[in-house]
Short mmCIF file of C-alpha atoms and ligand atoms in Angstrom, two decimals:
data_model
loop_
_atom_site.label_atom_id
_atom_site.label_comp_id
_atom_site.label_asym_id
_atom_site.label_seq_id
_atom_site.Cartn_x
_atom_site.Cartn_y
_atom_site.Cartn_z
CA MET N 1 -0.22 -0.22 0.32
CA LYS N 2 1.58 3.36 -0.86
CA ASN N 3 -0.18 7.14 0.25
CA LEU N 4 -0.11 10.05 -1.87
CA ILE N 5 -1.31 13.71 -2.16
CA CYS N 6 -3.27 14.49 -5.09
CA GLN N 7 -2.25 17.95 -6.32
CA LYS N 8 -4.34 18.48 -8.69
CA CYS N 9 -6.90 20.44 -6.67
CA PRO N 10 -6.54 21.96 -3.61
CA ASN N 11 -8.46 19.24 -2.06
CA GLY N 12 -5.74 17.49 -1.58
CA CYS N 13 -6.95 13.86 -1.54
CA ASN N 14 -5.30 11.70 -0.19
CA LEU N 15 -5.12 8.68 -2.36
CA ALA N 16 -4.36 4.73 -1.23
CA LEU N 17 -2.84 2.54 -4.24
CA GLU N 18 -2.73 -0.77 -3.57
CA TRP N 19 -0.73 -2.98 -5.81
CA GLU N 20 -2.76 -6.43 -6.81
CA ASN N 21 0.16 -6.86 -8.82
CA ALA N 22 2.84 -5.06 -10.69
CA GLU N 23 0.49 -3.92 -13.79
CA ASN N 24 -2.90 -3.60 -11.48
CA VAL N 25 -3.35 -0.75 -9.39
CA PHE N 26 -6.68 -0.31 -6.83
CA ILE N 27 -7.06 3.58 -5.69
CA ALA N 28 -9.24 5.03 -3.06
CA GLY N 29 -9.52 8.25 -1.18
CA ASN N 30 -9.85 9.89 -4.20
CA LYS N 31 -12.87 12.47 -4.65
CA CYS N 32 -13.22 12.22 -8.12
CA ALA N 33 -11.93 10.95 -11.63
CA SER N 34 -8.66 13.55 -11.95
CA GLY N 35 -7.00 11.50 -8.85
CA ILE N 36 -6.63 8.85 -11.04
CA VAL N 37 -5.47 10.36 -13.57
CA TYR N 38 -3.09 12.21 -10.89
CA ALA N 39 -1.61 8.63 -9.83
CA ALA N 40 -1.23 7.29 -13.35
CA ARG N 41 0.83 10.17 -14.32
CA VAL N 42 3.06 10.16 -10.89
CA ILE N 43 3.16 6.13 -10.52
CA SER N 44 2.76 4.15 -14.31
CA LYS N 45 6.40 6.06 -15.94
CA ASP N 46 5.64 3.66 -18.35
CA ASN N 47 2.71 3.72 -19.09
CA LYS N 48 1.77 -0.28 -18.24
CA THR N 49 0.35 -0.01 -14.45
CA ARG N 50 -3.78 0.29 -14.69
CA ILE N 51 -5.37 2.01 -11.98
CA HIS N 52 -8.59 0.95 -11.10
CA ALA N 53 -11.19 2.81 -8.72
CA ARG N 54 -13.08 -0.11 -6.92
CA GLU N 55 -17.02 0.31 -6.76
CA GLU N 56 -17.03 0.84 -3.35
CA THR N 57 -15.38 3.52 -1.99
CA PRO N 58 -14.56 4.88 1.55
CA LEU N 59 -16.15 7.65 0.69
CA PHE N 60 -19.83 6.41 -0.47
CA SER N 61 -21.23 3.35 -0.92
CA ARG N 62 -22.88 2.68 -3.96
CA GLU N 63 -26.25 1.85 -1.74
CA THR N 64 -25.97 5.70 -1.09
CA LEU N 65 -24.89 7.13 -4.43
CA LYS N 66 -27.94 4.60 -5.38
CA ALA N 67 -30.26 6.10 -2.88
CA VAL N 68 -29.15 9.97 -4.00
CA ALA N 69 -30.02 9.07 -7.27
CA GLY N 70 -33.26 8.09 -6.79
CA LEU N 71 -34.15 11.22 -5.25
CA TRP N 72 -33.88 12.38 -9.26
CA GLN N 73 -35.66 9.27 -10.48
CA VAL N 74 -32.05 7.51 -11.35
CA ARG N 75 -32.21 4.02 -11.28
CA LEU N 76 -28.36 3.68 -10.81
CA LYS N 77 -26.94 0.58 -12.77
CA LYS N 78 -23.39 1.29 -12.57
CA LEU N 79 -20.51 3.74 -11.01
CA HIS N 80 -17.82 5.32 -13.31
CA HIS N 81 -15.32 6.31 -10.72
CA ASN N 82 -12.68 6.25 -13.80
CA ILE N 83 -14.54 8.33 -16.30
CA PRO N 84 -12.94 11.77 -16.51
CA VAL N 85 -14.62 14.72 -15.47
CA GLN N 86 -13.96 18.18 -17.57
CA GLY N 87 -14.21 21.24 -15.32
CA SER N 88 -12.59 22.33 -11.64
CA PRO N 89 -12.59 19.52 -8.96
CA GLU N 90 -12.68 21.85 -6.50
CA ARG N 91 -16.10 23.01 -7.39
CA SER N 92 -17.24 20.04 -5.21
CA VAL N 93 -16.92 17.65 -2.42
CA PHE N 94 -17.41 14.33 -4.13
CA ARG N 95 -18.34 13.60 -8.03
CA VAL N 96 -18.56 10.85 -9.82
CA VAL N 97 -20.14 9.63 -13.30
CA LEU N 98 -22.77 7.37 -13.55
CA GLU N 99 -24.67 5.19 -15.70
CA ASP N 100 -28.77 4.75 -14.86
CA ASN N 101 -30.63 1.99 -16.69
CA SER N 102 -31.93 3.09 -18.98
CA GLY N 103 -27.69 3.80 -20.33
CA LYS N 104 -27.92 7.24 -19.51
CA PHE N 105 -25.00 9.01 -17.58
CA PHE N 106 -25.09 11.65 -15.21
CA LEU N 107 -22.36 13.12 -13.13
CA LEU N 108 -23.44 13.44 -9.42
CA GLU N 109 -21.86 15.94 -7.44
CA GLN N 110 -21.79 16.67 -3.72
CA ILE N 111 -21.53 20.52 -2.24
CA LEU N 112 -21.03 22.27 0.71
CA PRO N 113 -23.24 23.22 2.86
CA LYS N 114 -21.89 26.79 2.62
CA SER N 115 -22.01 27.04 -1.11
CA LEU N 116 -25.93 25.66 -0.88
CA GLU N 117 -26.86 29.58 -1.89
CA HIS N 118 -24.24 30.23 -4.54
CA LYS N 119 -25.18 26.94 -6.35
CA ARG N 120 -28.95 26.91 -6.37
CA GLN N 121 -28.69 30.65 -7.82
CA ILE N 122 -26.42 28.92 -10.66
CA ALA N 123 -28.58 26.36 -11.01
CA THR N 124 -31.60 28.71 -11.00
CA THR N 125 -29.55 31.01 -13.63
CA LEU N 126 -28.96 27.98 -16.04
CA ASP N 127 -32.83 26.70 -15.92
CA PHE N 128 -33.34 30.59 -16.76
CA LEU N 129 -31.35 30.61 -19.24
CA ALA N 130 -31.85 27.11 -20.72
CA LYS N 131 -35.81 28.17 -20.83
CA ASN N 132 -34.78 30.95 -22.53
CA ASN N 133 -33.26 28.42 -25.48
CA LEU N 134 -29.62 29.59 -24.96
CA ALA N 135 -28.00 26.31 -26.54
CA ARG N 136 -24.65 25.12 -25.57
CA ILE N 137 -25.67 24.59 -21.64
CA GLN N 138 -26.76 21.88 -19.58
CA PRO N 139 -29.19 22.49 -16.96
CA TYR N 140 -28.80 20.80 -13.53
CA MET N 141 -32.15 18.29 -12.59
CA ALA N 142 -34.80 18.92 -10.69
CA ASP N 143 -36.52 16.72 -8.64
CA GLN N 144 -40.19 15.90 -8.92
CA LYS N 145 -40.97 19.15 -6.80
CA GLY N 146 -38.62 21.59 -8.36
CA GLU N 147 -35.69 21.78 -6.13
CA PHE N 148 -32.72 21.37 -7.34
CA ILE N 149 -29.93 20.40 -4.82
CA ARG N 150 -31.06 17.77 -2.69
CA LYS N 151 -30.35 16.60 0.97
CA HIS N 152 -29.35 12.86 2.02
CA LYS N 153 -28.06 12.40 5.53
CA ASN N 154 -26.57 15.36 5.78
CA ASN N 155 -25.33 15.92 2.35
CA PHE N 156 -26.10 18.26 0.03
CA TRP N 157 -26.23 17.02 -3.41
CA GLN N 158 -26.95 18.19 -7.18
CA ILE N 159 -26.92 15.50 -10.76
CA ILE N 160 -26.67 17.07 -14.04
CA PRO N 161 -26.70 15.16 -17.62
CA PHE N 162 -23.38 14.21 -18.67
CA VAL N 163 -21.91 15.32 -21.49
CA ARG N 164 -18.79 13.77 -23.17
CA GLY N 165 -16.44 15.71 -25.13
CA VAL N 166 -13.29 15.80 -26.98
CA THR N 167 -10.25 15.99 -25.86
CA LEU N 168 -8.87 19.20 -25.92
CA ASP N 169 -5.52 19.48 -27.86
CA ARG N 170 -3.49 21.92 -25.89
CA GLU N 171 -0.26 21.96 -27.58
CA LYS N 172 -2.69 22.68 -30.93
CA TYR N 173 -6.64 24.35 -30.46
CA MET N 174 -5.21 27.90 -29.49
CA TYR N 175 -4.24 28.16 -33.80
CA GLU N 176 -7.78 26.68 -34.94
CA LYS N 177 -9.36 29.45 -36.34
CA TRP N 178 -12.92 27.04 -37.15
CA ARG N 179 -13.43 27.26 -32.83
CA ALA N 180 -13.97 31.21 -33.09
CA PRO N 181 -17.50 31.43 -34.29
CA ALA N 182 -18.89 28.80 -32.24
CA LEU N 183 -16.68 31.08 -28.96
CA ALA N 184 -18.09 33.93 -30.37
CA ASP N 185 -21.60 33.25 -31.25
CA PHE N 186 -21.88 31.72 -27.57
CA LEU N 187 -21.09 34.89 -25.65
CA VAL N 188 -23.11 37.18 -28.65
CA GLU N 189 -26.22 34.24 -27.33
CA LEU N 190 -25.33 34.59 -23.58
CA ARG N 191 -25.67 38.12 -24.36
CA ARG N 192 -29.35 38.16 -25.63
CA LYS N 193 -30.29 35.80 -23.25
CA SER N 194 -29.69 37.16 -20.03
CA GLY N 195 -30.72 40.52 -20.61
CA TYR N 196 -34.20 40.31 -18.12
CA LEU N 197 -32.63 37.78 -15.44
CA PRO N 198 -35.40 39.01 -12.25
CA PHE N 199 -33.95 36.76 -9.73
CA LEU N 200 -30.37 38.44 -9.41
CA ASP N 201 -29.82 41.54 -8.25
CA SER N 202 -28.08 43.55 -10.95
CA CYS N 203 -26.84 46.28 -8.78
CA LYS N 204 -24.37 43.75 -7.46
CA VAL N 205 -21.66 43.82 -9.97
CA PHE N 206 -18.18 42.61 -9.27
CA SER N 207 -15.46 44.94 -9.20
CA LEU N 208 -12.57 44.04 -10.89
CA LYS N 209 -10.96 47.74 -10.50
CA ASP N 210 -11.52 46.59 -6.33
CA TYR N 211 -10.46 43.44 -7.04
CA VAL N 212 -6.82 43.82 -8.55
CA TYR N 213 -6.39 46.81 -5.17
CA LYS N 214 -7.52 44.45 -2.76
CA LEU N 215 -5.29 41.48 -3.99
CA ILE N 216 -2.19 44.46 -4.80
CA ARG N 217 -2.41 45.32 -1.18
CA GLU N 218 -2.22 41.73 0.39
CA ILE N 219 1.27 41.24 -1.91
CA ASN N 220 2.16 44.41 -0.56
CA LEU N 221 2.10 42.62 2.88
CA TYR N 222 2.72 38.92 1.94
CA ASN N 223 4.80 38.33 -1.03
CA LYS N 224 7.49 41.25 -0.54
CA ASP N 225 9.49 39.83 -3.22
CA ILE N 226 7.36 40.35 -6.64
CA LYS N 227 5.66 44.01 -4.87
CA ASP N 228 8.25 45.95 -7.25
CA GLU N 229 7.41 44.15 -10.29
CA ILE N 230 3.61 44.33 -9.41
CA LYS N 231 3.93 47.79 -9.00
CA ASP N 232 4.92 48.46 -12.02
CA ILE N 233 2.11 46.76 -13.40
CA ALA N 234 -0.34 48.69 -11.37
CA PHE N 235 1.24 52.10 -12.86
CA PHE N 236 0.65 50.30 -16.63
CA LEU N 237 -3.15 50.55 -15.12
CA GLU N 238 -3.37 52.95 -13.41
CA LYS N 239 -2.58 55.14 -16.23
CA ASP N 240 -6.01 55.09 -18.52
CA PHE N 241 -7.87 52.23 -17.20
CA MET N 242 -8.39 52.26 -13.94
CA PRO N 243 -10.18 55.55 -14.07
CA ALA N 244 -12.38 55.06 -17.15
CA TYR N 245 -13.29 51.40 -15.37
CA GLU N 246 -16.75 52.73 -13.99
CA LYS N 247 -18.18 53.71 -17.51
CA LEU N 248 -17.90 50.66 -18.93
CA PRO N 249 -21.35 49.12 -19.16
CA VAL N 250 -22.19 45.90 -17.92
CA ALA N 251 -23.73 42.82 -18.92
CA PHE N 252 -23.91 39.29 -17.05
CA CYS N 253 -21.31 37.29 -18.01
CA HIS N 254 -20.02 33.22 -17.40
CA GLY N 255 -17.05 34.51 -15.38
CA ASP N 256 -14.77 32.14 -16.62
CA TYR N 257 -15.32 31.62 -20.02
CA HIS N 258 -11.85 29.82 -21.30
CA PRO N 259 -11.59 26.82 -23.80
CA MET N 260 -10.87 24.44 -21.04
CA ASN N 261 -14.08 25.16 -19.72
CA ILE N 262 -16.06 24.48 -22.40
CA ILE N 263 -16.90 20.24 -24.07
CA TRP N 264 -16.25 20.44 -27.38
CA SER N 265 -17.80 18.64 -29.98
CA ALA N 266 -15.49 17.67 -33.19
CA ASP N 267 -16.23 21.23 -35.21
CA ASP N 268 -18.82 22.84 -32.26
CA ILE N 269 -19.18 23.55 -28.39
CA LYS N 270 -21.35 20.92 -26.63
CA CYS N 271 -21.55 22.73 -23.60
CA VAL N 272 -20.20 25.55 -21.67
CA ILE N 273 -19.29 24.41 -18.13
CA ASP N 274 -18.38 25.77 -14.40
CA TRP N 275 -20.44 28.90 -14.13
CA GLU N 276 -19.02 29.61 -10.26
CA PHE N 277 -18.32 32.72 -10.92
CA SER N 278 -21.15 34.09 -13.18
CA GLY N 279 -22.96 36.88 -12.57
CA PHE N 280 -22.94 41.37 -13.89
CA LYS N 281 -19.73 41.99 -14.77
CA SER N 282 -17.82 44.85 -17.21
CA GLU N 283 -18.73 43.25 -20.61
CA LEU N 284 -15.55 42.48 -21.87
CA TYR N 285 -15.00 40.00 -18.83
CA ASP N 286 -15.67 37.28 -20.49
CA ALA N 287 -13.97 37.75 -24.39
CA ALA N 288 -10.93 39.24 -22.22
CA ASN N 289 -10.25 35.88 -20.13
CA LEU N 290 -10.46 33.75 -23.12
CA ILE N 291 -8.27 35.89 -25.24
CA GLY N 292 -5.88 35.59 -21.90
CA CYS N 293 -6.55 32.18 -21.51
CA VAL N 294 -5.71 31.41 -25.09
CA GLY N 295 -2.58 33.92 -24.65
CA VAL N 296 -0.73 31.98 -21.96
CA GLU N 297 -1.03 29.17 -23.68
CA ASP N 298 0.92 30.63 -26.18
CA PRO N 299 1.79 34.32 -26.91
CA GLN N 300 1.81 33.68 -30.62
CA SER N 301 -1.60 33.06 -30.54
CA LEU N 302 -2.49 36.34 -29.80
CA THR N 303 -1.99 37.40 -32.95
CA GLY N 304 -3.20 33.48 -34.87
CA GLU N 305 -6.32 32.79 -36.67
CA LEU N 306 -8.18 31.92 -33.80
CA VAL N 307 -8.20 35.40 -31.50
CA ASN N 308 -8.48 37.38 -34.70
CA SER N 309 -10.99 35.66 -35.96
CA PHE N 310 -12.79 35.88 -32.50
CA ILE N 311 -12.53 39.56 -32.09
CA ALA N 312 -13.67 39.78 -35.65
CA ASN N 313 -16.85 37.99 -35.17
CA MET N 314 -17.78 39.80 -31.43
CA ASN N 315 -17.06 42.71 -33.71
CA LYS N 316 -19.45 42.14 -36.13
CA ALA N 317 -21.52 41.29 -33.67
CA GLY N 318 -21.51 44.69 -32.22
CA PHE N 319 -22.44 43.59 -28.87
CA ILE N 320 -18.91 45.64 -27.00
CA SER N 321 -19.01 48.56 -27.37
CA LYS N 322 -16.05 50.82 -28.69
CA THR N 323 -14.88 52.26 -25.32
CA SER N 324 -14.68 48.86 -24.01
CA TRP N 325 -12.71 47.52 -27.30
CA LYS N 326 -10.11 49.88 -26.40
CA TYR N 327 -9.08 48.43 -22.74
CA MET N 328 -8.68 44.87 -24.32
CA VAL N 329 -4.95 44.52 -23.48
CA GLU N 330 -5.34 46.69 -20.03
CA PHE N 331 -8.59 44.60 -19.20
CA ILE N 332 -6.54 40.94 -19.74
CA VAL N 333 -3.76 42.00 -17.61
CA ALA N 334 -5.90 43.22 -14.71
CA LEU N 335 -7.77 39.69 -15.64
CA ARG N 336 -4.18 37.68 -14.81
CA PHE N 337 -5.10 39.07 -11.41
CA ALA N 338 -6.90 36.79 -10.94
CA TRP N 339 -4.53 34.19 -12.48
CA LEU N 340 -2.10 35.41 -9.94
CA SER N 341 -4.11 34.88 -7.00
CA GLU N 342 -4.09 31.35 -7.61
CA TRP N 343 -0.86 30.78 -8.31
CA LEU N 344 -0.09 32.77 -4.80
CA ARG N 345 -2.60 30.76 -2.92
CA ARG N 346 -1.21 27.51 -4.12
CA LYS N 347 2.48 29.36 -3.37
CA ASP N 348 3.33 27.84 -7.37
CA SER N 349 6.52 29.97 -7.90
CA GLU N 350 7.17 28.78 -11.00
CA MET N 351 3.62 30.03 -12.49
CA ILE N 352 3.62 33.46 -10.47
CA TYR N 353 6.92 34.26 -12.58
CA LEU N 354 5.38 33.02 -15.57
CA GLU N 355 2.15 35.04 -15.00
CA MET N 356 3.82 38.03 -14.66
CA ASP N 357 6.26 37.87 -17.69
CA TYR N 358 2.63 37.53 -19.36
CA MET N 359 1.63 40.13 -18.12
CA ARG N 360 4.66 42.10 -18.94
CA LEU N 361 4.62 40.88 -23.07
CA LEU N 362 0.80 41.60 -22.77
CA ILE N 363 1.65 45.22 -21.70
CA ASP N 364 4.70 45.95 -23.99
CA ASN N 365 3.29 44.95 -26.56
CA LYS N 366 -0.40 46.91 -26.36
CA ASN N 367 0.18 48.82 -29.29
CA SER N 368 1.37 46.44 -31.93
CA LEU N 369 -1.79 43.63 -30.12
CA GLN N 370 -3.74 46.47 -30.10
CA LYS N 371 -3.21 47.45 -34.41
CA ILE N 372 -4.44 44.18 -35.07
CA TRP N 373 -7.19 43.22 -33.01
CA LEU N 374 -8.96 46.54 -33.74
S1 SF4 A 401 -11.22 16.40 -6.12
FE1 SF4 A 401 -9.83 15.03 -7.19
S2 SF4 A 401 -8.21 16.18 -8.35
FE2 SF4 A 401 -9.05 17.40 -6.20
S3 SF4 A 401 -7.14 16.17 -4.76
FE3 SF4 A 401 -9.41 15.09 -4.98
S4 SF4 A 401 -8.56 13.22 -6.31
FE4 SF4 A 401 -7.52 15.06 -6.76
#
């Protein structure tokens, strides 16, 4: 028996690995299938070792999961602990793919009690948008009383039909032009279909500006080694962008729109997932996050066909004001503070310095990027 801490997300599950023989290992303690992928990477250097999840996990028995699925009239036939699930594992306490008696697949997730209200709001929003005919989303399932979240023995659960996708090739995708219209169409449709969301308070607007300043204050206190570099970046933002920030139009945004939060088919978007940060934000938010995330994979792609065609499609739709477009580079830089915060939280020095290099690259190339994009 060997124990391993999974480092794929902050949950840090304690993985127990038990060798049946040289090629077969059983895993326990993982709260999601990403733990299996992580363990395979660590122990299976020759790619010959197979890692298997047991039907019974120490976390929840089959009987428990069967009872939970039954709350939505889903009749459990088989648990698929080995099927990896896209989207950040830290959004739930535990998640597993299951198959029902008719061969349909579902994703069952246990959620933290403290996130109940937030999760309910996300489920209500997705349900509303789906009823408003927004395509490429998958709403959570409601039980017979219309509840999206159910309690079972002190634990809270939600369930959603499981969508399988084609794995994104992270070496190539950022140059694939065909993805651009789909990425732009989704944002345009989201804007059209989210103009009226009666259950959300449109006065509650996330301020990226406040977020950046708060993080800078924390960096000045706890990360003194990078505070000078951050001061330079803040200086760039303070020239024009920060004073203009409040004037930028606001819209309902996905909040974490990037290609890894999308389940892709071979030629289109199947489903946009992970709505954890959705809400009212500056209208540039999703477009800027997308471009920033594509560019961080390979900065050359910032002027590649995917990004250029995405911007052209967004421009054609005319949903983003000229004023907002003017601040695209600054907005991407400001948004990278959210990613920097994540690397600081994980104490990942390599990513912290990579992120700051990326911000610097965006700042240094602002004029040429603007010329190409606008
Ligand atoms: S939740 Fe999944 S990804 Fe996160 S630490 Fe546990 S096994 Fe790893």
